[in-house]
CSV table of C-alpha atoms (C1' of nucleotides) in Angstrom, one decimal:
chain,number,residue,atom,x,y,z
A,292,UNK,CA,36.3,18.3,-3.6
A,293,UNK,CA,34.0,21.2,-4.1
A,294,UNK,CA,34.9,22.6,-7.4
A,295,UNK,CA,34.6,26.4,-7.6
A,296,UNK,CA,35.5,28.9,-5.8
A,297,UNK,CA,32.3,30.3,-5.8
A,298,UNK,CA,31.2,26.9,-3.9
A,299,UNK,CA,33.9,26.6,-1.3
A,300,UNK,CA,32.4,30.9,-0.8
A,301,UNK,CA,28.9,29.6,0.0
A,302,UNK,CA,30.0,27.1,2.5
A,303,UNK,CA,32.1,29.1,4.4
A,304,UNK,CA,29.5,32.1,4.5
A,305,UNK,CA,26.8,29.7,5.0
A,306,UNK,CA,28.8,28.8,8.0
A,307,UNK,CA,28.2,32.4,9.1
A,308,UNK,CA,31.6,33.2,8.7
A,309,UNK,CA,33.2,36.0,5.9
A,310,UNK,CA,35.0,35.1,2.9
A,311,UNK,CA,38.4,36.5,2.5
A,312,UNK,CA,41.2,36.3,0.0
A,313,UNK,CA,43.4,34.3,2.6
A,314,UNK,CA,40.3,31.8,3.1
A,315,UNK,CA,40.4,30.5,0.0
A,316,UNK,CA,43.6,30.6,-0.8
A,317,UNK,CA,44.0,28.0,2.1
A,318,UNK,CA,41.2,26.0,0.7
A,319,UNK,CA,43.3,25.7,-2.6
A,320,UNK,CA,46.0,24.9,-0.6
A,321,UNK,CA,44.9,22.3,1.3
A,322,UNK,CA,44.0,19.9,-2.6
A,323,UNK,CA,47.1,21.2,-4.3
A,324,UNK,CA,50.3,21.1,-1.6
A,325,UNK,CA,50.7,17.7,-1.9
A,326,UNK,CA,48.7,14.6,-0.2
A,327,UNK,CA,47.6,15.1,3.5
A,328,UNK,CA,50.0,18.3,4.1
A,329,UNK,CA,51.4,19.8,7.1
A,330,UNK,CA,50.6,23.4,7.6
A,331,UNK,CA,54.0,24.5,6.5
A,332,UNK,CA,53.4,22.9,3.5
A,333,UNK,CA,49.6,24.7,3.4
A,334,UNK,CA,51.4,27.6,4.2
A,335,UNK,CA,54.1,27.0,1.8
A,336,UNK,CA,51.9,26.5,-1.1
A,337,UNK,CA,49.8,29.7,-0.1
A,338,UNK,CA,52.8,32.0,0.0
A,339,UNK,CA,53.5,30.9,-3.6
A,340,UNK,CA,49.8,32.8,-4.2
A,341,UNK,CA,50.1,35.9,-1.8
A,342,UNK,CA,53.3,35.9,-0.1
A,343,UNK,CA,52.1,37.9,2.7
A,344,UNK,CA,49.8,35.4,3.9
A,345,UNK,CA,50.7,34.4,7.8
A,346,UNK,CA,51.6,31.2,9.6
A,347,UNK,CA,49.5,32.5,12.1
A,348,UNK,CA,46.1,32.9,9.4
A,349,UNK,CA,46.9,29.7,8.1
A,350,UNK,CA,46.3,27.8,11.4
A,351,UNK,CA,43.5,29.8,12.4
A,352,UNK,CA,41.8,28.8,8.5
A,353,UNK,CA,42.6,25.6,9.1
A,354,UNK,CA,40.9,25.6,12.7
A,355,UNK,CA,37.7,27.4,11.4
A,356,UNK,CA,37.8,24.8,8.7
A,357,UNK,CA,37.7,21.8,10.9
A,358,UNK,CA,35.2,23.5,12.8
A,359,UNK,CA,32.8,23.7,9.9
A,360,UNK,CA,33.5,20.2,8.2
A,361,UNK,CA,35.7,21.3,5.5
A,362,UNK,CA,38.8,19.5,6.2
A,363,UNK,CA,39.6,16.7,8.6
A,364,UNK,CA,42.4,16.9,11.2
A,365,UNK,CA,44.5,14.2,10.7
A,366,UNK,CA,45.9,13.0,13.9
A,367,UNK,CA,49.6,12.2,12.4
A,368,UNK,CA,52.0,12.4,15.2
A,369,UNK,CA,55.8,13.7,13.3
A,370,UNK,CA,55.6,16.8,15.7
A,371,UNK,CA,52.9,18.5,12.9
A,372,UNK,CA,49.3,18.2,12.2
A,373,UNK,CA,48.1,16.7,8.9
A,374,UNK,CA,45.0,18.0,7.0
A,375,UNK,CA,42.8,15.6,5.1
A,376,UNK,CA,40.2,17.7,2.4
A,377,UNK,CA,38.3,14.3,1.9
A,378,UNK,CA,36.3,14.2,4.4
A,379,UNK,CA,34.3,10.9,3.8
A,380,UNK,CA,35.1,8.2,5.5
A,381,UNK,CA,37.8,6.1,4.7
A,382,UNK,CA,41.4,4.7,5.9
A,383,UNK,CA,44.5,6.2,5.5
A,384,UNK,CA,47.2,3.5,5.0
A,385,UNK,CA,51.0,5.4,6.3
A,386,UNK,CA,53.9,4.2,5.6
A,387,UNK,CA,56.3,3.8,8.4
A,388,UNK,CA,59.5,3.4,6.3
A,389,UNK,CA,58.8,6.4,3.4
A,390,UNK,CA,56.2,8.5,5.4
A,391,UNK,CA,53.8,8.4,2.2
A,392,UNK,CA,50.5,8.5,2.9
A,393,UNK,CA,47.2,6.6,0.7
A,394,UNK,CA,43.3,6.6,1.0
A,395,UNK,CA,42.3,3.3,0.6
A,396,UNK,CA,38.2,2.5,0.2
A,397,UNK,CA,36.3,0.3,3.0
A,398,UNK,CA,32.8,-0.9,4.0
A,399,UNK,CA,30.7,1.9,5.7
A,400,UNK,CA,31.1,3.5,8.9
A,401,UNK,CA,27.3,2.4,9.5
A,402,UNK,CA,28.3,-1.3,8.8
A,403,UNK,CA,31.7,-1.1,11.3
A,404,UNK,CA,29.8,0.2,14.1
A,405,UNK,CA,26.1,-0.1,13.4
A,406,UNK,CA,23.6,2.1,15.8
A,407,UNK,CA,26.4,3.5,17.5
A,408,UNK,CA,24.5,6.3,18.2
A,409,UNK,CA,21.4,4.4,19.9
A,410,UNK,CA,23.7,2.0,21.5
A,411,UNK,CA,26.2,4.4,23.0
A,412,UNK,CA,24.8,7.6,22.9
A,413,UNK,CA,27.2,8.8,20.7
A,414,UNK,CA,26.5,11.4,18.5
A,415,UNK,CA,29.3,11.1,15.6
A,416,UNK,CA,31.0,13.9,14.0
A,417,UNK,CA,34.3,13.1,12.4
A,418,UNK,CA,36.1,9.8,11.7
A,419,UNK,CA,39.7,9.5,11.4
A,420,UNK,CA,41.2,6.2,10.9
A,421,UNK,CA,44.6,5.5,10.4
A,422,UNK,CA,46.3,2.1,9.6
A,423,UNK,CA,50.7,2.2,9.7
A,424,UNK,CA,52.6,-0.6,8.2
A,425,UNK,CA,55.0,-0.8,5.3
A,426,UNK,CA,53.9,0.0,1.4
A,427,UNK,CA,54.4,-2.1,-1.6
A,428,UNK,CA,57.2,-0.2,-2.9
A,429,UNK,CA,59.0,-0.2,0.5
A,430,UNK,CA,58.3,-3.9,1.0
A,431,UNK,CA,60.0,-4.7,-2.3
A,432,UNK,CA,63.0,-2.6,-1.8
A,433,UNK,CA,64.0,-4.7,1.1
B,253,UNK,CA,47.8,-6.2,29.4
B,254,UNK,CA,50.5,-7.9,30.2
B,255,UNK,CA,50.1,-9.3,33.4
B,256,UNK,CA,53.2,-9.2,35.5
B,257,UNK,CA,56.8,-7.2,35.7
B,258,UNK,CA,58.5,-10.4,34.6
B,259,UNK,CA,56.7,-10.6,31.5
B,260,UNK,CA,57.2,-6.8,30.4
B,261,UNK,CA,60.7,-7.5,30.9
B,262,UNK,CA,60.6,-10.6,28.7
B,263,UNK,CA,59.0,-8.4,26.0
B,264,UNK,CA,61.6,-6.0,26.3
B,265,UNK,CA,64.7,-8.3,26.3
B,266,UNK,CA,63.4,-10.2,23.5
B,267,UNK,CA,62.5,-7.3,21.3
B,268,UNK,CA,66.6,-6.7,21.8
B,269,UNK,CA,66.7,-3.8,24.5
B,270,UNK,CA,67.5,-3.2,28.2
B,271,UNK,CA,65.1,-3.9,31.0
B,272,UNK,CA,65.7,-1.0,33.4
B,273,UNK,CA,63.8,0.0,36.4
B,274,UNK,CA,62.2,3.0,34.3
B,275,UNK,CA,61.4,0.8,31.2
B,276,UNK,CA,59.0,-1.4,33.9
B,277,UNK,CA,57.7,2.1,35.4
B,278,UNK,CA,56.5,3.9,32.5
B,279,UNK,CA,54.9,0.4,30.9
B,280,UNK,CA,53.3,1.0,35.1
B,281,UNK,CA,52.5,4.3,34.2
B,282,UNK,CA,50.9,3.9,30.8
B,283,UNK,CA,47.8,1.7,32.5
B,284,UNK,CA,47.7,3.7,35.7
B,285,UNK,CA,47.5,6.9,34.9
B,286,UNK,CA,44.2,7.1,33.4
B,287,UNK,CA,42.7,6.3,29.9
B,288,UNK,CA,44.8,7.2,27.1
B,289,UNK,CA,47.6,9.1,28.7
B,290,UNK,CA,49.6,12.4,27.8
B,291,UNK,CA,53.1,12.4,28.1
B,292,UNK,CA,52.7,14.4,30.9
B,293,UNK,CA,50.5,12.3,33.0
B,294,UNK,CA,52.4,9.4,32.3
B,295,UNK,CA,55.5,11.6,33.8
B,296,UNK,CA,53.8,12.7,36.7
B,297,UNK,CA,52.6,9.0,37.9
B,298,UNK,CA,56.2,7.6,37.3
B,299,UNK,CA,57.6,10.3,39.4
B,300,UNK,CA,55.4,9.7,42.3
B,301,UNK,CA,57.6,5.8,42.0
B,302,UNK,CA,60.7,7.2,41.2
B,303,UNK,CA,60.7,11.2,41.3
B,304,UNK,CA,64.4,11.2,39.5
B,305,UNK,CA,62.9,9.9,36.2
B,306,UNK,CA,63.2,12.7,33.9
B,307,UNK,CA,60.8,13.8,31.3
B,308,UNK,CA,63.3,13.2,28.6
B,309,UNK,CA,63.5,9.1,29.3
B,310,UNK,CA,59.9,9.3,29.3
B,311,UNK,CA,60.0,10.5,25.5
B,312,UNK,CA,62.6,8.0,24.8
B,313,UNK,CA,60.7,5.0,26.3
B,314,UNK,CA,57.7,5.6,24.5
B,315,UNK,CA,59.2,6.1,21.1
B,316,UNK,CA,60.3,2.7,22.1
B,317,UNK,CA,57.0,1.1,23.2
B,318,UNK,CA,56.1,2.1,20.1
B,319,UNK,CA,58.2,0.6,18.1
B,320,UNK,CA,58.0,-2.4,19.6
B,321,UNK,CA,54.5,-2.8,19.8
B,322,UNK,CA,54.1,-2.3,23.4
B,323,UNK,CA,51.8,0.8,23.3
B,324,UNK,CA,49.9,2.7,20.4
B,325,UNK,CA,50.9,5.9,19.6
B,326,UNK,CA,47.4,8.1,19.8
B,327,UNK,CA,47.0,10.8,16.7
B,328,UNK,CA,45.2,12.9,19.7
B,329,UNK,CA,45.6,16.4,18.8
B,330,UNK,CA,45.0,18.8,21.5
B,331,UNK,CA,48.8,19.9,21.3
B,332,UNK,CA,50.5,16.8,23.4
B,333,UNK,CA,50.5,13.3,22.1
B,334,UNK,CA,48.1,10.3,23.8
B,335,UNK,CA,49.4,6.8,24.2
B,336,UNK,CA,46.9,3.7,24.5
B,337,UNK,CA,48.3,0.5,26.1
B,338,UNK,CA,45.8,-1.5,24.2
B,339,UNK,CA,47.1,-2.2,21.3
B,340,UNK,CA,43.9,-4.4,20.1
B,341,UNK,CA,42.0,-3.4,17.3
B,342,UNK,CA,39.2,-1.1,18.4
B,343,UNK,CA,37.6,2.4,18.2
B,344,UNK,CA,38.1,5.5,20.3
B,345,UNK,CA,35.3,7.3,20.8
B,346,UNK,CA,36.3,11.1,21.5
B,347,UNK,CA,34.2,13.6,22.8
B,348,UNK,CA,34.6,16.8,21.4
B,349,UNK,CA,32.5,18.8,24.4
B,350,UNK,CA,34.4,17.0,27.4
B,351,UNK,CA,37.8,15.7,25.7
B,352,UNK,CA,36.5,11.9,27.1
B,353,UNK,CA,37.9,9.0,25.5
B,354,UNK,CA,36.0,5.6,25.3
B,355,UNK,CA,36.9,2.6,23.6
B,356,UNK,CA,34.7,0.3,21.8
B,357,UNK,CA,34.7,-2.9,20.0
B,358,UNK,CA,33.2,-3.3,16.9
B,359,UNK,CA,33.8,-6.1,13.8
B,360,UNK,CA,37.7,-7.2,13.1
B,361,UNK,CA,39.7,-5.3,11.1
B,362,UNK,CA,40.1,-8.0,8.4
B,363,UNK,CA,36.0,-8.2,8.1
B,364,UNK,CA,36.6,-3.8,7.2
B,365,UNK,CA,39.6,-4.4,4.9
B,366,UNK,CA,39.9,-8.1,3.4
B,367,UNK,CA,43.1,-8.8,2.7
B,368,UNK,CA,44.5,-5.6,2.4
B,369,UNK,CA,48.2,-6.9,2.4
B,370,UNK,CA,46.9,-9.0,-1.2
B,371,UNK,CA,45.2,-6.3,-2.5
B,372,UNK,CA,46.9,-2.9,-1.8
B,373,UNK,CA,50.2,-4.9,-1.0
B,374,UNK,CA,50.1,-2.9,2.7
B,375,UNK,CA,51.5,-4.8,5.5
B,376,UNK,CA,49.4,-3.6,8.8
B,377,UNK,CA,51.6,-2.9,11.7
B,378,UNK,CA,49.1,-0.9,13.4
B,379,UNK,CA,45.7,0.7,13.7
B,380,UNK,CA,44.4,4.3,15.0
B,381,UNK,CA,40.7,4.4,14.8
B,382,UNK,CA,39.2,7.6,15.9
B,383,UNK,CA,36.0,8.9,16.2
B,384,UNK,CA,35.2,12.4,17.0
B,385,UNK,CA,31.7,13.6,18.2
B,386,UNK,CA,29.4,14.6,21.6
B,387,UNK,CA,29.3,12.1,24.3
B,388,UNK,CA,26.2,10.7,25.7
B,389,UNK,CA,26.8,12.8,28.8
B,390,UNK,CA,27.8,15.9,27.2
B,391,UNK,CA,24.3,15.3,25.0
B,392,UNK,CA,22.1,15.1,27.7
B,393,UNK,CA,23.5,18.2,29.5
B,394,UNK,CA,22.6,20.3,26.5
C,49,DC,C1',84.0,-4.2,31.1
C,50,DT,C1',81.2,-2.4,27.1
C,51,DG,C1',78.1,0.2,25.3
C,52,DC,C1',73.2,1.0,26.0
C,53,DT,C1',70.4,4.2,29.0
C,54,DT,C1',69.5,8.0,31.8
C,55,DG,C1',69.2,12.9,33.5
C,56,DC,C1',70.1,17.4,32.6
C,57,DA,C1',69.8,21.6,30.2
C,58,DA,C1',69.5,23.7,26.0
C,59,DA,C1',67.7,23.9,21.4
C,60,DA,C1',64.3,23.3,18.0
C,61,DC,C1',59.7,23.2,16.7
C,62,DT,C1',54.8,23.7,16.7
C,63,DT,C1',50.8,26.1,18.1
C,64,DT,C1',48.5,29.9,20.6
C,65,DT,C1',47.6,34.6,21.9
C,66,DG,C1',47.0,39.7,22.2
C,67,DC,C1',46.6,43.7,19.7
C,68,DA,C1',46.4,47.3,16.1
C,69,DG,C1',45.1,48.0,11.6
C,70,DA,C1',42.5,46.2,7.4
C,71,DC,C1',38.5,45.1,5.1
C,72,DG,C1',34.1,42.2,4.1
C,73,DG,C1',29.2,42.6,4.1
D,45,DC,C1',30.3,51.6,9.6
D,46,DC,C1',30.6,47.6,12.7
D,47,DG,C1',32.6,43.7,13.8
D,48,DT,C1',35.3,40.0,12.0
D,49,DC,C1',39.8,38.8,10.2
D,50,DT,C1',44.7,39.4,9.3
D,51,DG,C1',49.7,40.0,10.3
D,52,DC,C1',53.0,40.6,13.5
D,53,DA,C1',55.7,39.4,17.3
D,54,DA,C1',55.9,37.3,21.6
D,55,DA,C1',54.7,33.6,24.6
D,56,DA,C1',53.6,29.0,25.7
D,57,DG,C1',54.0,24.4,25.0
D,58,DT,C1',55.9,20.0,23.4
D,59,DT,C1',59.5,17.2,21.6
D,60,DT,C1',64.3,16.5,20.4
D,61,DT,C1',69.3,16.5,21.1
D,62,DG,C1',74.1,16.3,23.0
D,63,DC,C1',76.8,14.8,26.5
D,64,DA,C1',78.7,13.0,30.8
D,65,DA,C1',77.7,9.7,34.3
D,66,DG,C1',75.4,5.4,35.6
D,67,DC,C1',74.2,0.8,35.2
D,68,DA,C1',72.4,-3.8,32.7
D,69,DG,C1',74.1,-7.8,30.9
DNA sequence: CTGCTTGCAAAACTTTTGCAGACGG
DNA sequence: CCGTCTGCAAAAGTTTTGCAAGCAG
């Protein structure tokens, strides 16, 4: 995570885009509204800060975001997005019974798919891998 | 894929469900109608077969498919969900410029994640592996 | 026959858009 | 100050639901 506000400030001007209240309120959002949130929850959890933030800012953050590398667009179908803030590469393991979602470390991208860029022509700018099954905890429930 | 009619409705019946005429279309639908369908396409092939079949089934049979295994659910967020018939472990290369979808093979998921279910106690009932970047088309045009 | 499935239409959500006003640099 | 950004409200989609009628087994 970057760890001050001043940092997550440069990289979004540095982006060539302006800094606004809203824009890091979303950033702060998006590490404290709970693992892998929705954007109601980012919204949620903004509101708590300046209640007159908007549903409609908070999707547009969160687009400008993914745009610049900031967060990763998680593509969890329940109907909502999900936003990931880590953005290195590594597998999400959901739960199918409890909906809970873990990062869980693995080899390298460059060691799954070696020269992928020579050998396909593919020019790789985000990873999202996603693994469902059933958790420890629900496992042993059953 | 599974090759013939009779042995989609042998999946079906065994996994404890129905085989109906629209339960064999869509599973049709889902290899015909282009790479990585949306809801929608799959809809529109099935209805040039049957044009009663209502979007709603459609839904319903998927969430099926799903469950049992039949299709993987895409985390393909461009507003509508994606569905991939092959349910093999493999990546999808997206393109970001074009929206194309590619898949391609790369080491086995055990050689990533040893023996995940021992060590995280996860039991894998699917995979979603998504890459996101420019195509070698979309490259070469710029 | 029984009760799972379908089709329809409405409802519930999520996400996008257009615009006037606010404000960052 | 200029041009980007926000908030609002409406619009556009997508997905879900409830129910009566239809069919698979």
């Amino acid at each position: 995570m970057l760890s001050s506000r001043d940092e997550i400030a440069e990289t979004i001007r540095k982006s060539g885009h302006r800094v606004t209240p809203q824009r890091i309120i979303v950033y702060e959002a998006l590490w404290r509204a709970g693992s892998h949130p929705s954007v109601s929850d980012i919204h949620e959890y903004a509101s708590k800060i300046d209640p007159s933030i908007s549903l409609a800012t908070v999707y547009k953050i969160l687009q400008l975001f993914t745009e610049i590398g900031l967060v990763r667009e998680m593509g969890f179908r329940d109907g909502s997005a999900r936003y990931d803030p880590d953005v290195n590469f590594h597998i999400n393991l959901i739960c199918n019974e409890c909906g809970k979602i873990e990062d869980y470390d693995c080899i390298s991208f460059e060691e799954i798919a070696p020269n992928l860029n020579q050998r396909a022509g593919f020019q790789v700018q985000s990873h999202n891998f996603e693994v469902r099954g059933i958790c420890s905890q629900c496992r042993d429930i059953r």
